[in-house]
CSV table of C-alpha atoms and ligand atoms in Angstrom, one decimal:
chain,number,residue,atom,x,y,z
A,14,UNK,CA,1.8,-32.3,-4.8
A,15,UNK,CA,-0.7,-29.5,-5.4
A,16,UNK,CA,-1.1,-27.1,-2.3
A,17,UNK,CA,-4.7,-28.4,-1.9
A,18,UNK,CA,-8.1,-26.7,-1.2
A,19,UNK,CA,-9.8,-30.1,-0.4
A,20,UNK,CA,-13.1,-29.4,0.6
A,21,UNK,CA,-13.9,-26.1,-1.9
A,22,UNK,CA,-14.2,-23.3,1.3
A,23,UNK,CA,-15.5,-20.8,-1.1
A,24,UNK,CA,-19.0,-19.7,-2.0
A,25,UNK,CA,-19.8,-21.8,-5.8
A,26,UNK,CA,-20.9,-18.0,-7.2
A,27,UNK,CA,-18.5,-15.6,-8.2
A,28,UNK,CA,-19.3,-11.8,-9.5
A,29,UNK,CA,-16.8,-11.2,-12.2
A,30,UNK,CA,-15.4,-7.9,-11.6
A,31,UNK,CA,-17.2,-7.5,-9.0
A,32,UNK,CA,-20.8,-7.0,-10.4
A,33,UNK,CA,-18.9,-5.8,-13.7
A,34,UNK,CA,-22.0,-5.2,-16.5
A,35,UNK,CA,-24.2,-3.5,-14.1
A,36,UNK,CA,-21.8,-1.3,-12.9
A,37,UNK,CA,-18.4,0.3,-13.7
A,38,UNK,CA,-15.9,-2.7,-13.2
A,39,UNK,CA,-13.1,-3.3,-11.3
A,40,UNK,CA,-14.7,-0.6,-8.7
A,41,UNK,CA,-16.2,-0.7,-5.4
A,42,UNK,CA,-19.7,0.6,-6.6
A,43,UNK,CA,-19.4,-2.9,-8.2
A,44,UNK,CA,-18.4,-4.8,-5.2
A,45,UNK,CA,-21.5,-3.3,-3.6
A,46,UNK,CA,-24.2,-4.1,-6.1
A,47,UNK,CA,-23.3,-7.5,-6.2
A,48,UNK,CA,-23.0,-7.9,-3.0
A,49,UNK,CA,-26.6,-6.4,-3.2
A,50,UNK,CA,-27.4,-8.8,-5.1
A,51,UNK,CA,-26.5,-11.8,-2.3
A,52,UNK,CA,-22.9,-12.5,-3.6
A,53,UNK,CA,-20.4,-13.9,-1.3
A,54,UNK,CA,-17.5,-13.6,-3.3
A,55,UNK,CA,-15.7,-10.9,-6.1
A,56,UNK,CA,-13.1,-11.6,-8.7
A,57,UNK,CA,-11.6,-8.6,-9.3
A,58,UNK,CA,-7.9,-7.3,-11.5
A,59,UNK,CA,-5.1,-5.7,-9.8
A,60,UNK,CA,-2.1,-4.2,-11.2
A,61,UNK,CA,0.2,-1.7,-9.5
A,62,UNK,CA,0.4,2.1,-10.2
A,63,UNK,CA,3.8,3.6,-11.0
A,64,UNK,CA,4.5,4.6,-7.6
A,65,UNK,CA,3.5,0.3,-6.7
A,66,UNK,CA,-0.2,0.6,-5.1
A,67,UNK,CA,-2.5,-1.8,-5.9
A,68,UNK,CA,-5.2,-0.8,-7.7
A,69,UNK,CA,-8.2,-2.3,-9.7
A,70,UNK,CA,-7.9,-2.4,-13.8
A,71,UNK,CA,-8.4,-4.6,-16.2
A,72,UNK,CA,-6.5,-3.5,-18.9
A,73,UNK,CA,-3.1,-2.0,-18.9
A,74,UNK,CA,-4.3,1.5,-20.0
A,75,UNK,CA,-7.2,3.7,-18.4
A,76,UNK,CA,-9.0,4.2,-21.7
A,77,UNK,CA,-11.5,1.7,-22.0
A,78,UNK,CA,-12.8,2.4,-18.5
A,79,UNK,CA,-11.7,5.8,-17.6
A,80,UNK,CA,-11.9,9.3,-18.9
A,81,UNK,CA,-8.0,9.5,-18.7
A,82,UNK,CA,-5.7,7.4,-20.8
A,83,UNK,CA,-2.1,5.9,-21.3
A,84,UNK,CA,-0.4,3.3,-19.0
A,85,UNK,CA,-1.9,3.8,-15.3
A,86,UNK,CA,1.5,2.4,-14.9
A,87,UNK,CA,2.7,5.5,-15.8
A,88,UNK,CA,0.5,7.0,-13.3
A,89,UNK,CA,0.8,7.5,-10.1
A,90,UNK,CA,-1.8,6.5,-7.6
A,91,UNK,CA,-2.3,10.1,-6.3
A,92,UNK,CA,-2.8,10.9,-10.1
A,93,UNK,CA,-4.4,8.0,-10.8
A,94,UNK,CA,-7.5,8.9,-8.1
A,95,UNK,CA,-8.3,12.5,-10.4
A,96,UNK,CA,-9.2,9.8,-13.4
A,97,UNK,CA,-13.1,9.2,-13.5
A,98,UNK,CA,-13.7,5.9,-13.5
A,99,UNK,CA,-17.6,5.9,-13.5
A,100,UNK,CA,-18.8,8.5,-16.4
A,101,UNK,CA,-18.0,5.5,-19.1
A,102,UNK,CA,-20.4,3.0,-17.6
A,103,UNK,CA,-23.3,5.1,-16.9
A,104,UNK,CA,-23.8,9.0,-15.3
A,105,UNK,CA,-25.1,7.5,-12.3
A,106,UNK,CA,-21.8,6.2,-11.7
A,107,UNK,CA,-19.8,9.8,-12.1
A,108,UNK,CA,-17.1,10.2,-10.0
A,109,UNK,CA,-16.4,6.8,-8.8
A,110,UNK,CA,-12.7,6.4,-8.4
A,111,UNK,CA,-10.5,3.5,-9.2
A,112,UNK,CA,-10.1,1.5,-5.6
A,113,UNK,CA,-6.9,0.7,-4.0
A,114,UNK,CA,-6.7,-2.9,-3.3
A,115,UNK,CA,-6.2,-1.8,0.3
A,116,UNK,CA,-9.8,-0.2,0.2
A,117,UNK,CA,-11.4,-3.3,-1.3
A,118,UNK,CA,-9.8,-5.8,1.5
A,119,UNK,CA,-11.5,-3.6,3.9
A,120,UNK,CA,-14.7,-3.4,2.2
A,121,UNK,CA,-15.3,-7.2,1.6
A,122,UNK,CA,-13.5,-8.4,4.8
A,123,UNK,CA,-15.9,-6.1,6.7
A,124,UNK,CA,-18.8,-7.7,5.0
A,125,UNK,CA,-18.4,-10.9,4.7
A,126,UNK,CA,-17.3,-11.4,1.0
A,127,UNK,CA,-14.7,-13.5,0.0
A,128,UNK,CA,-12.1,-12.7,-2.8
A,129,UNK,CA,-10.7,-14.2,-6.0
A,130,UNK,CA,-7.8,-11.5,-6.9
A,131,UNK,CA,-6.5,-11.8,-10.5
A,132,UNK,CA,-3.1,-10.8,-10.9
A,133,UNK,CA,-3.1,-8.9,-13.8
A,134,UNK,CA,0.6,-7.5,-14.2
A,135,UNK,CA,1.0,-4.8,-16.8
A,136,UNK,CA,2.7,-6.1,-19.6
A,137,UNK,CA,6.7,-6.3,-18.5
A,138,UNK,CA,6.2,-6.6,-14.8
A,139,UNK,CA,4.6,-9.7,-14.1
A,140,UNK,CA,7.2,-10.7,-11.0
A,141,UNK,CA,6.9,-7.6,-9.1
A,142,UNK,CA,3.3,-7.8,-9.7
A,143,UNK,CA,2.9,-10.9,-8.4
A,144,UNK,CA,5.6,-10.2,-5.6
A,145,UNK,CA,3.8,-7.2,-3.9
A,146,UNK,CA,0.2,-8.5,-4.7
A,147,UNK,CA,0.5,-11.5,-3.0
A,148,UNK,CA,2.2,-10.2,0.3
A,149,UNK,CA,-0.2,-7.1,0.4
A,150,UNK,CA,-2.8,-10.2,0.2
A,151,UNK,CA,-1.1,-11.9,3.2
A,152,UNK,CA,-0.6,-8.7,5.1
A,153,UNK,CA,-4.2,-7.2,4.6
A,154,UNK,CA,-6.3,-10.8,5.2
A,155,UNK,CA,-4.1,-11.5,8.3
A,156,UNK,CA,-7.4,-12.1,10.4
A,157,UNK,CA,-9.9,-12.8,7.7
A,158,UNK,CA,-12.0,-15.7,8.1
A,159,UNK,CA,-10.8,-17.2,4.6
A,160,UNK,CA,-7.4,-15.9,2.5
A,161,UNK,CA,-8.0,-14.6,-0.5
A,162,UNK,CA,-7.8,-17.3,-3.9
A,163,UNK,CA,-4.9,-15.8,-6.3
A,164,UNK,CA,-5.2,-16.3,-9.8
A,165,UNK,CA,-3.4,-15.4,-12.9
A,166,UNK,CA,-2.3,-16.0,-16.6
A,167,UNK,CA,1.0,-15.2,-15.9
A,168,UNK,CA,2.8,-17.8,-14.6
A,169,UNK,CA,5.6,-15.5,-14.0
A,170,UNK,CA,3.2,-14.0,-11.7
A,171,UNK,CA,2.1,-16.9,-9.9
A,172,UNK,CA,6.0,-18.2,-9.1
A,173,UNK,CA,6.8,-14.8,-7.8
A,174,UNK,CA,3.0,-15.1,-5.9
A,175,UNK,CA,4.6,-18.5,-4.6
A,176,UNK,CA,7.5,-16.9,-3.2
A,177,UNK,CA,6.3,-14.4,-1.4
A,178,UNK,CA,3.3,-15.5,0.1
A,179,UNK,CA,3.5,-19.7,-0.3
A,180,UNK,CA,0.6,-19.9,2.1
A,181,UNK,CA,-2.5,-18.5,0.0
A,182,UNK,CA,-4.3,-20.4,-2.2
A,183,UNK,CA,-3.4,-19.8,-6.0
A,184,UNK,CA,-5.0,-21.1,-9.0
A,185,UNK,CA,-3.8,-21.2,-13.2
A,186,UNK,CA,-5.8,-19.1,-15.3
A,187,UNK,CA,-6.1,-20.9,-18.8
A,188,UNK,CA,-7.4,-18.7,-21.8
A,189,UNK,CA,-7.8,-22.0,-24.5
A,190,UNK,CA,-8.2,-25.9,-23.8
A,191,UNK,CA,-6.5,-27.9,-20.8
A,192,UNK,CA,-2.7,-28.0,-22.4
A,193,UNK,CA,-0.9,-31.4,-22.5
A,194,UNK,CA,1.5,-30.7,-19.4
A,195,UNK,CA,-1.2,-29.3,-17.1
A,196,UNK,CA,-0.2,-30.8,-13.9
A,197,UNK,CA,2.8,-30.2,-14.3
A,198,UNK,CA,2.4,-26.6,-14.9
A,199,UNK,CA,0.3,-26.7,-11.5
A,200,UNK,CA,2.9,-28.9,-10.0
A,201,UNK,CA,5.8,-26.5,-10.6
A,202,UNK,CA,3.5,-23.3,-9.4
A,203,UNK,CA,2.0,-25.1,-6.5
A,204,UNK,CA,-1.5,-24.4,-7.6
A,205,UNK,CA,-4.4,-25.4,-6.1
A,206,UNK,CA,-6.4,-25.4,-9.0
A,207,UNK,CA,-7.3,-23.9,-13.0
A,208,UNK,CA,-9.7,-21.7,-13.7
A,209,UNK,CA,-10.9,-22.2,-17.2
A,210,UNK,CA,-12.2,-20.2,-19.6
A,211,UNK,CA,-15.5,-21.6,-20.4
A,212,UNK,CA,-15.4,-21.5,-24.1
A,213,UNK,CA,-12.8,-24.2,-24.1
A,214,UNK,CA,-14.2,-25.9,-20.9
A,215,UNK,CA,-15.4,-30.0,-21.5
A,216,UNK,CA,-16.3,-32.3,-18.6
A,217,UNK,CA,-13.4,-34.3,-19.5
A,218,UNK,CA,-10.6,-31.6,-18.3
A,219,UNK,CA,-13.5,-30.8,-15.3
A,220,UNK,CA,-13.1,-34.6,-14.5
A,221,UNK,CA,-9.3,-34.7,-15.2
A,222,UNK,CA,-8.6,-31.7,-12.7
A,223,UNK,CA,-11.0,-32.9,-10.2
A,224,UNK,CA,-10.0,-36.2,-10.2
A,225,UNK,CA,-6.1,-35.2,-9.5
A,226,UNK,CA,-7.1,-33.0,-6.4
A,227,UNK,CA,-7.2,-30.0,-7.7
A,228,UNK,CA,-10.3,-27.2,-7.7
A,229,UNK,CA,-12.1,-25.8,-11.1
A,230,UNK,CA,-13.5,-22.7,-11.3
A,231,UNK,CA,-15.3,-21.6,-14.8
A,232,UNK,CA,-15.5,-17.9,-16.1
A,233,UNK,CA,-17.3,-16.6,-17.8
A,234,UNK,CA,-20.8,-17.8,-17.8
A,235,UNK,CA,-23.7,-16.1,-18.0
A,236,UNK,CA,-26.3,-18.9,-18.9
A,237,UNK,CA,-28.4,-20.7,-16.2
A,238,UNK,CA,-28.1,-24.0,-18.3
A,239,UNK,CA,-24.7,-23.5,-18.6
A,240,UNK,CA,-23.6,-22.8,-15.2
A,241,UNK,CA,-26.0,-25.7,-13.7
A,242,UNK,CA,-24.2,-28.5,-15.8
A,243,UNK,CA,-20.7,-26.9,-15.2
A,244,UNK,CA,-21.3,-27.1,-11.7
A,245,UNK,CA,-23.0,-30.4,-12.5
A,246,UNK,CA,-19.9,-31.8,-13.8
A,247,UNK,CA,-18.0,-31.2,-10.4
A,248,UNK,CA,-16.2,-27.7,-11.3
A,249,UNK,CA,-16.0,-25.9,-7.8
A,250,UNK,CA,-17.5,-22.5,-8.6
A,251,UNK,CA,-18.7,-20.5,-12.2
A,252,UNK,CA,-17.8,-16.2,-12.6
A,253,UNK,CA,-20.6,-14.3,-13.5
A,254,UNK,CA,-21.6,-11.0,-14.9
A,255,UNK,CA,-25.0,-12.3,-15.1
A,256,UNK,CA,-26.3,-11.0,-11.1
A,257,UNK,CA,-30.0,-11.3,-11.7
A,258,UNK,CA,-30.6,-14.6,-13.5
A,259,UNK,CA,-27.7,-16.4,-11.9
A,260,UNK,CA,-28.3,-15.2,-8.4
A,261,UNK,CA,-27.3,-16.6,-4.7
A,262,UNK,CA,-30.5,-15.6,-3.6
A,263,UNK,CA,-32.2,-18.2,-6.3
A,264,UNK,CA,-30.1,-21.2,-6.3
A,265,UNK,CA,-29.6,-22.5,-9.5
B,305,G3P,O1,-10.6,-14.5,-13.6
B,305,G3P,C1,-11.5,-14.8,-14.6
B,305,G3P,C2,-11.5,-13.8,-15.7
B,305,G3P,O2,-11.7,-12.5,-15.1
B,305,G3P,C3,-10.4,-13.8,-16.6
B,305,G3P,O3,-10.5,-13.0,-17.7
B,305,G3P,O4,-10.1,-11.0,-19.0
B,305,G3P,O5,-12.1,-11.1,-17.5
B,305,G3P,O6,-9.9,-10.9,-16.5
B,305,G3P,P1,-10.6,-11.4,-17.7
B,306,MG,MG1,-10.4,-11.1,-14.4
């Protein structure tokens, strides 16, 4: 049996790393413009530094979204703080450091935002990644109102998730069309649900993974029409970039 969410408790709009187009990704400037912008709820990428502190990234070097480079694995997380991850997006955003996971609980539980945390192990350490994320998760959302949702590719990630921290919520990430032995992929993790990847994403699998119990959440969409029939369909909740058109504050 699944470890259920039965009754969706999370908000149906999610700002995909954080508000991740308008602002540098995967950062707390992000967090807060889309939380500007009326969202409830953040997915957001962790990985672990060299020294194991969370920290927000989406890819396993600094290049793309920094003005260092290399593994931040490699890094520290005292070193990784003197890495500007701002300048690349836009000047206005100079400066703005990469955020400790324990720095983003803080911000969103104080405000009212829940969060979708994607496991995003650096290639090779996918249990430990999973391991300390998910009891960091447990330890810092002790009194939230709602536990954070872990999600991953990895399903290395997810069992060591499991483990740890069997309590929270965890859901499959799948990059190309619902595979043959989905359930019992989610079985043997004890997901909750599968977030699909919208490019491969048909009512039928919506309607398959509803109808056994479990939740559906689509990324990425950034079309009205789109997100309106997905959620049409019965998925759960859609992952946005798109903060102005697809908007809390002008329900879709
Ligand atoms: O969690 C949904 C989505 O973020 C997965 O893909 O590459 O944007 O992390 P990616
Ligand atoms: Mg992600």
């Amino acid at each position: 049996m699944p470890t259920t969410c039965p009754n969706w408790p999370y908000p149906r709009l999610i700002a995909h790393r954080g508000a991740g187009r308008q602002a540098p990704e995967n950062t707390l400037a992000s967090m807060r413009l889309g939380a500007g912008h009326g969202f409830l709820m953040m997915e957001y990428d962790v990985k672990l530094s060299r020294d194991g502190v969370a920290v927000l990234l989406h890819d396993d070097t600094m290049d793309r979204t920094s003005n260092g480079s290399g593994r931040a694995s490699d890094q520290t997380f005292a070193e990784l703080t003197r890495f500007d991850f701002g300048a690349w997006h836009s000047p206005s955003y100079a400066g703005e450091p990469i955020p400790s996971l324990h720095a983003i609980a803080a911000y969103t539980i104080a405000n009212g935002i829940h969060s979708n945390i994607e496991i995003k192990p650096t290639t090779g350490s996918e249990a430990e990644t999973g391991r300390q994320v998910a009891l960091l998760a447990q330890a810092l959302w002790r009194d939230a109102s709602l536990p954070p949702l872990l999600s991953s590719f990895s399903e290395t990630a997810l069992l060591a998730a499991q483990q740890a921290a069997p309590e929270l919520p965890r859901a499959l990430l799948l990059e190309k069309a619902l595979p043959a032995d989905w359930q019992e992929r989610l079985q043997r993790l004890q997901c909750c649900g599968a977030n699909l990847n919208d490019k491969h994403t048909d009512r039928s699998s919506v309607e398959q993974l509803r109808n056994a119990g479990y939740t559906v959440v689509v990324w990425t969409v950034n079309d009205v029409d789109r997100a309106r029939e997905l959620l049409e369909w019965g998925c759960d909740a859609i992952v946005t970039d798109e903060i102005e058109a697809i908007s809390p504050r002008h329900p879709i």
